mmCIF file of C-alpha atoms in Angstrom:
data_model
loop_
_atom_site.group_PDB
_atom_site.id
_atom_site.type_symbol
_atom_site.label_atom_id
_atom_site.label_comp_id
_atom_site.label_asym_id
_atom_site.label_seq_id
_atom_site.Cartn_x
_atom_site.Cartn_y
_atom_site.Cartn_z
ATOM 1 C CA UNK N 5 35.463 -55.213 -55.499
ATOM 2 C CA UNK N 6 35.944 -52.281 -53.042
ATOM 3 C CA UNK N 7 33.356 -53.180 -51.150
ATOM 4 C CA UNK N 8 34.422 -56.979 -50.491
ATOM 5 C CA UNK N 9 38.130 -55.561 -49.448
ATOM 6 C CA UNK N 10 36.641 -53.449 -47.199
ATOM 7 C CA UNK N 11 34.750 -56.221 -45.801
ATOM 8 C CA UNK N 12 37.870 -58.837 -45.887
ATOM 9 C CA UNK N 13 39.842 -55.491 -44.091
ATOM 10 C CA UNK N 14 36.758 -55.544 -41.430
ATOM 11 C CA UNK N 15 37.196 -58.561 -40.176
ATOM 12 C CA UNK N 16 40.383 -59.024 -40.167
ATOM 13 C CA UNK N 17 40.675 -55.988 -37.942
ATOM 14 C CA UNK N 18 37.802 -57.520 -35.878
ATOM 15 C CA UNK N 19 39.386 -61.075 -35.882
ATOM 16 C CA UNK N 20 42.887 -59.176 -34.032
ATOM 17 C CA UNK N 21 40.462 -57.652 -31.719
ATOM 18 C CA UNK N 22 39.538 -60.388 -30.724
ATOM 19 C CA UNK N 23 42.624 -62.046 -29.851
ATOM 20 C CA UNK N 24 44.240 -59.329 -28.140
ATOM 21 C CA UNK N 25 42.043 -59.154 -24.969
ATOM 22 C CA UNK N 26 43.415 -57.596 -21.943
ATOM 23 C CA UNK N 27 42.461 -58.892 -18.387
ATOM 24 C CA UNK N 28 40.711 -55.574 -17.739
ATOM 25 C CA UNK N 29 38.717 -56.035 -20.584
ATOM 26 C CA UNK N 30 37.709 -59.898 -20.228
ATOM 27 C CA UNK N 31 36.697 -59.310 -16.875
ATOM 28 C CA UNK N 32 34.755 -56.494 -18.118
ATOM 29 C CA UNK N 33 33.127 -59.209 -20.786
ATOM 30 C CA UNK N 34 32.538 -61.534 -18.225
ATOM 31 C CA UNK N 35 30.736 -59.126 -15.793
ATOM 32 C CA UNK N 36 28.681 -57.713 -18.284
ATOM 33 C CA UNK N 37 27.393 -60.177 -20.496
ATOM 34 C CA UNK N 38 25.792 -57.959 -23.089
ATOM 35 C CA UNK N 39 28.675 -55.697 -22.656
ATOM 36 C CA UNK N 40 30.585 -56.910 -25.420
ATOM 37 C CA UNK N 41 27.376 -57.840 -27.884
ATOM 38 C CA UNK N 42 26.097 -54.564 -27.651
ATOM 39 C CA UNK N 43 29.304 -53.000 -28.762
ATOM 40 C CA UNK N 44 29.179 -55.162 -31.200
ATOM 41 C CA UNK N 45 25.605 -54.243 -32.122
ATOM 42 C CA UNK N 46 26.719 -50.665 -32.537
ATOM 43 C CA UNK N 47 29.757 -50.991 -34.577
ATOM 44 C CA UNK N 48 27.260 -53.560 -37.219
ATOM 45 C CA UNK N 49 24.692 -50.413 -36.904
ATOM 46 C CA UNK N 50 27.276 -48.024 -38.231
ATOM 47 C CA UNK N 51 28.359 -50.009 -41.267
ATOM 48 C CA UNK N 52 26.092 -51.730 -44.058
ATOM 49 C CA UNK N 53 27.502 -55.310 -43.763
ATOM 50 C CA UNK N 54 25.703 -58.586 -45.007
ATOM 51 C CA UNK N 55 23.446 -60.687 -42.799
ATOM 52 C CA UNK N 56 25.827 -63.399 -42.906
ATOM 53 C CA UNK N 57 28.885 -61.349 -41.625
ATOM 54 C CA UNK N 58 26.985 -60.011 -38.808
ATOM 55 C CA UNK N 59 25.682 -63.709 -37.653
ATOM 56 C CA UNK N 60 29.606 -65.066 -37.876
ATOM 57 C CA UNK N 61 30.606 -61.941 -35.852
ATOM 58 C CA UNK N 62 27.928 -63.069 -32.983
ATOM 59 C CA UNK N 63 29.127 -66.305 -33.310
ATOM 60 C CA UNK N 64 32.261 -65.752 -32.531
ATOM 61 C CA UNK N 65 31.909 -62.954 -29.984
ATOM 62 C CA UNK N 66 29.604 -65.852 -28.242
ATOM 63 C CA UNK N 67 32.579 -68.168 -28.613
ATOM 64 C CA UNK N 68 34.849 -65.663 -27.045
ATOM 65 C CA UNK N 69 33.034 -65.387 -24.480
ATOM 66 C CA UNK N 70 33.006 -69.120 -23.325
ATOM 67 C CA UNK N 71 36.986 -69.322 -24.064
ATOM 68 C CA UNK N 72 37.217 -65.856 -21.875
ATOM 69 C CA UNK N 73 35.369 -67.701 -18.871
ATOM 70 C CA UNK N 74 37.440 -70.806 -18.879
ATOM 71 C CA UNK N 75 40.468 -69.343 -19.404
ATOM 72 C CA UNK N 76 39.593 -67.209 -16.054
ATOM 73 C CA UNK N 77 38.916 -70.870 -14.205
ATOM 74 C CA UNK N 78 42.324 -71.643 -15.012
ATOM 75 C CA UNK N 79 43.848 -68.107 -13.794
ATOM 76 C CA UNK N 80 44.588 -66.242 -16.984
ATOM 77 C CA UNK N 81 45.506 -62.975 -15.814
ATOM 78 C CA UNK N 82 47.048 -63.713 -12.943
ATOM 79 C CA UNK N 83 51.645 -64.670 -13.036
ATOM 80 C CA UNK N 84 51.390 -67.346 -11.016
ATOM 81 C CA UNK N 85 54.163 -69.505 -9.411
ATOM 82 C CA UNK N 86 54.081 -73.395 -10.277
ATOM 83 C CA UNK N 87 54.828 -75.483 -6.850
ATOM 84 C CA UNK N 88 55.789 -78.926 -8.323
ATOM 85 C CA UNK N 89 57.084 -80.366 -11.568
ATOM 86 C CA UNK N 90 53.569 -82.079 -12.007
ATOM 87 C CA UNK N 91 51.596 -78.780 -12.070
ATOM 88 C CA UNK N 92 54.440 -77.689 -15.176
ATOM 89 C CA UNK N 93 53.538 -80.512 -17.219
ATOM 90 C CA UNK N 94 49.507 -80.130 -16.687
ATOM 91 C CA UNK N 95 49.908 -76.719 -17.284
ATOM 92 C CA UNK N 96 51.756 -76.627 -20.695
ATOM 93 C CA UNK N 97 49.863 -79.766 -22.408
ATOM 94 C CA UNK N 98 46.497 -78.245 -21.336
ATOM 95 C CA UNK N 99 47.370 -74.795 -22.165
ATOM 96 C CA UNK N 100 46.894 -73.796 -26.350
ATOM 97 C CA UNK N 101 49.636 -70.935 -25.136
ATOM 98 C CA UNK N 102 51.478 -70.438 -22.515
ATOM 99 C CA UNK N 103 55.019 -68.818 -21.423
ATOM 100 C CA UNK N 104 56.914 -70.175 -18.480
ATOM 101 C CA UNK N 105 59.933 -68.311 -16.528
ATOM 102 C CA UNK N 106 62.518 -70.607 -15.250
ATOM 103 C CA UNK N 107 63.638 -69.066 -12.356
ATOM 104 C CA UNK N 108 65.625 -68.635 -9.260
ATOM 105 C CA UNK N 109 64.898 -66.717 -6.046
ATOM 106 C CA UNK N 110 68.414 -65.489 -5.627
ATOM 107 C CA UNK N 111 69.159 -64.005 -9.230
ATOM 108 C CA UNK N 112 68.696 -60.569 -9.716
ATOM 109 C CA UNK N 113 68.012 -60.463 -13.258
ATOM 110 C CA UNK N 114 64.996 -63.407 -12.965
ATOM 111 C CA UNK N 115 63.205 -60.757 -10.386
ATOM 112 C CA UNK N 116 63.607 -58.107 -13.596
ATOM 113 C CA UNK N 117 61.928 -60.708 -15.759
ATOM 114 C CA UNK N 118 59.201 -60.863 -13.204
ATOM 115 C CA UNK N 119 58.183 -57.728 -13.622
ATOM 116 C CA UNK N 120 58.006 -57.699 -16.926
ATOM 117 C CA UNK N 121 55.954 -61.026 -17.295
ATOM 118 C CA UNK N 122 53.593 -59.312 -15.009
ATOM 119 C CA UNK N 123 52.918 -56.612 -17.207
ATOM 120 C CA UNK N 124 52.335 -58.956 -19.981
ATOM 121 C CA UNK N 125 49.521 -61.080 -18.198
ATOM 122 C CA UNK N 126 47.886 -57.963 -18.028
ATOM 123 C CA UNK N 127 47.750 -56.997 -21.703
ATOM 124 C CA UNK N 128 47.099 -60.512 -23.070
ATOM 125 C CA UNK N 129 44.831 -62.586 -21.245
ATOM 126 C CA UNK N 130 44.706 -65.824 -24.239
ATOM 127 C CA UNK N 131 47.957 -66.437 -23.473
ATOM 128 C CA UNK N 132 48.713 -67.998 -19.930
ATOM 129 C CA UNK N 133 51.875 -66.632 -18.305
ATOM 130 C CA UNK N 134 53.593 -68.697 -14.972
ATOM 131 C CA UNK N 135 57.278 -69.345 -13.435
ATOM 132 C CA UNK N 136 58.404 -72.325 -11.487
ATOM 133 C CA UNK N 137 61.264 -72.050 -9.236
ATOM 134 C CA UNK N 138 64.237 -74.497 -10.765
ATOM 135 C CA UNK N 139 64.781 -75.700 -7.347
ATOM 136 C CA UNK N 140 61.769 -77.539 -7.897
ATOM 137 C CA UNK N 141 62.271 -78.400 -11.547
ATOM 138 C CA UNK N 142 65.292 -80.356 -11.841
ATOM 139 C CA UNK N 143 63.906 -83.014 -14.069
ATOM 140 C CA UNK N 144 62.424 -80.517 -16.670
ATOM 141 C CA UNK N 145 65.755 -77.917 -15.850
ATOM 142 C CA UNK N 146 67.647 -81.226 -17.048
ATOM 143 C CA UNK N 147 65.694 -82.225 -20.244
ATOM 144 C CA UNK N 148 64.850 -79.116 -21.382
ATOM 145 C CA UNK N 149 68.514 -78.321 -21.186
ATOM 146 C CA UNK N 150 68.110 -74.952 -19.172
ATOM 147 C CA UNK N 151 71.799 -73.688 -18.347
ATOM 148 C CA UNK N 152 71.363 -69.738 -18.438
ATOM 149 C CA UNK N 153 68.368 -68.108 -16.079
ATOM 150 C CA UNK N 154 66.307 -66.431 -16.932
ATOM 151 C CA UNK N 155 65.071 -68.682 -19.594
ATOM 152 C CA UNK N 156 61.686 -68.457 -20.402
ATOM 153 C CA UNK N 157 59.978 -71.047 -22.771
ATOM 154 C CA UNK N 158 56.772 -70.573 -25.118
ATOM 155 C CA UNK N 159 54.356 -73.259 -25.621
ATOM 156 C CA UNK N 160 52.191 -73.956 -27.959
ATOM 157 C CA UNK N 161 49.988 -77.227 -27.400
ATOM 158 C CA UNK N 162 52.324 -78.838 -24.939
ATOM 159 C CA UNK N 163 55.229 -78.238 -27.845
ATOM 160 C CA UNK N 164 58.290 -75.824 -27.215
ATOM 161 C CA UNK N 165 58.447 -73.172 -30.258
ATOM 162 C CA UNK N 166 60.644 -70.720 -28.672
ATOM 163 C CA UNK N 167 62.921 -69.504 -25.770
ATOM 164 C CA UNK N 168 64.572 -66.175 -24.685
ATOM 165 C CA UNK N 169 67.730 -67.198 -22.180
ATOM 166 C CA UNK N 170 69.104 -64.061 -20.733
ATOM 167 C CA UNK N 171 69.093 -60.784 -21.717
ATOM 168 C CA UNK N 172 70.977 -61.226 -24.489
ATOM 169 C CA UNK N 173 68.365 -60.672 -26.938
ATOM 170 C CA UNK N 174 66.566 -58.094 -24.708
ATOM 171 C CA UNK N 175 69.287 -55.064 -25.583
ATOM 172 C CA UNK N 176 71.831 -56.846 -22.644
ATOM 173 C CA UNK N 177 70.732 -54.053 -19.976
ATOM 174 C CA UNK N 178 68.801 -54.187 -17.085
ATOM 175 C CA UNK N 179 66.744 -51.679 -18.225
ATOM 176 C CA UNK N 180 65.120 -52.714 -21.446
ATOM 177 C CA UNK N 181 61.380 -51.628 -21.850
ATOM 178 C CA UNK N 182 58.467 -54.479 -21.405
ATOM 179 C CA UNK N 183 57.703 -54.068 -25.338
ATOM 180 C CA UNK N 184 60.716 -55.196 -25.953
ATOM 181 C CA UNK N 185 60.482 -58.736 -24.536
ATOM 182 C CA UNK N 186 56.584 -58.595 -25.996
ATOM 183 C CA UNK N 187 58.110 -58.343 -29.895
ATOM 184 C CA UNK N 188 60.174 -60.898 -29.165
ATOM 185 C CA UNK N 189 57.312 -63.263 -27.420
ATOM 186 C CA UNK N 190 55.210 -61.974 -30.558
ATOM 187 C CA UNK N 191 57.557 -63.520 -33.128
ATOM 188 C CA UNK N 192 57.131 -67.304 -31.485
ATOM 189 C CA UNK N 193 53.495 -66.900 -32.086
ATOM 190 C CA UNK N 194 52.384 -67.412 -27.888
ATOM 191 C CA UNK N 195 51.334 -63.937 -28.109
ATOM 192 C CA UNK N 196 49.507 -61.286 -30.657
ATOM 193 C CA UNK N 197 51.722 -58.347 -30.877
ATOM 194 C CA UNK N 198 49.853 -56.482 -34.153
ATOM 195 C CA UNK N 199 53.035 -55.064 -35.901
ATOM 196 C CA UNK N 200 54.740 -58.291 -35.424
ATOM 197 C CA UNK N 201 52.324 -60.222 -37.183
ATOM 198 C CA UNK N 202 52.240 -57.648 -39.648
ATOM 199 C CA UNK N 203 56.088 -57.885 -40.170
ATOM 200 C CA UNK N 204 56.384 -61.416 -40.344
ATOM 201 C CA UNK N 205 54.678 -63.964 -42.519
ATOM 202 C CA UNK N 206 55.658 -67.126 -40.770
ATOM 203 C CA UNK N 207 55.843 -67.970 -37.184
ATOM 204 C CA UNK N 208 59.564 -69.014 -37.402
ATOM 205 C CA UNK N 209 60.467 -65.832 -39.390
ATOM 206 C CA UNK N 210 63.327 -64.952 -37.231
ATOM 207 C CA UNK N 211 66.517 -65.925 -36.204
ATOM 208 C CA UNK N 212 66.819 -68.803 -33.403
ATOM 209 C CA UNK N 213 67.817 -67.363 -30.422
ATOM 210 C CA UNK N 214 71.148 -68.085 -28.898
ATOM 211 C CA UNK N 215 72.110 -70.153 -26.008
ATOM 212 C CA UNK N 216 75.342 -67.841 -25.551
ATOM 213 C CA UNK N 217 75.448 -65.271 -22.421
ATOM 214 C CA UNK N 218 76.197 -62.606 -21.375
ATOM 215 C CA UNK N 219 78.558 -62.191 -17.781
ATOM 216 C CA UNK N 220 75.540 -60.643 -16.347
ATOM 217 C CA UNK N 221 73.463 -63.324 -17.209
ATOM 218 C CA UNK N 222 73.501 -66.204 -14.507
ATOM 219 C CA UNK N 223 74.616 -69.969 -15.245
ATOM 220 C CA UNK N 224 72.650 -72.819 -13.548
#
């Protein structure tokens, strides 16, 4: 009995691993192929674990790999800037995740946001992070009913599961910390943030956010 929940605890820990892959360490796993199996070879060495564990842990690590590579093709990694309302559309029904910053060149608090989305593609490389200029976005602006920037959306497969408008949710200062906005991105589901899944069951677990604003916060 022990020795099954220590198993079930194993994997588990491995299967968050695995979905929490920075971009410094999938470019690591991509430029070193073995790299990553032969870590994984030495943490199966260190353990007695069943034949049939350690093949489904290969498998998957394999799997990884091939997601990790593709994901590259399409820039994971990188904040990039859409250039036309075409590219937004591609982007979010071909993405499994993605998080998208409406934004505008001229508002202060969208160039905070910035930064903070850049910090993010860094730490979790599954997820793909861009911003399109609103200027250039006036038919999604309109039917996605944008009215406060910044407003950043989460997709999941081409659907809309979240949004954070404003700072409002972010502590309403200028100076909130990156982890902050990366709870809140955890509890929509576009991102793994470990003690967010561990603090909430379901994926809508949380209050919707609210369209209000604050006078710091800029209309469109």
């Amino acid at each position: 009995m022990a020795t099954n929940l220590r198993y079930k605890l194993a994997d588990r820990n491995f299967c968050l691993k695995m979905a929490t892959t920075t971009t410094e360490r999938a470019n690591e796993i991509l430029d070193d192929g073995t790299l990553a199996e032969e870590e994984l070879m030495d943490e199966l060495e260190k353990e007695e674990i069943p034949a049939h564990i350690r093949e489904a842990r290969l498998e998957a690590l394999k799997k990884q790999s091939q997601d990790l590579r593709l994901m590259k093709e399409k820039q994971h990694g990188l904040y990039t800037e859409i250039p036309v309302e075409k590219g937004f559309l591609d982007l979010t029904t071909q993405e499994d995740r993605c998080v998208i910053h409406f934004f505008h060149e001229d508002f202060r608090r969208c160039a905070i946001m910035d930064t903070h989305l850049e910090a993010l593609t860094k730490k979790y490389f599954e997820t793909k992070f861009a911003k399109i200029n609103v200027d250039k976005a006036k038919y999604f602006v309109e039917k996605l009913k944008i009215r406060v920037l910044p407003a950043v959306l989460c997709f999941k497969n081409g659907v809309v599961v979240d949004r954070v408008t404003g700072f409002e949710e972010l502590g309403n200062t200028d100076s909130f910390p990156t982890s902050v906005l990366e709870k809140r991105l955890g509890k929509s589901g576009v991102i793994e943030v470990p003690e967010v899944r561990a603090a909430n069951k379901t994926v809508f677990g949380f209050n919707k956010p609210s369209e209000d604003c604050s006078s710091d916060d800029d209309d469109y």
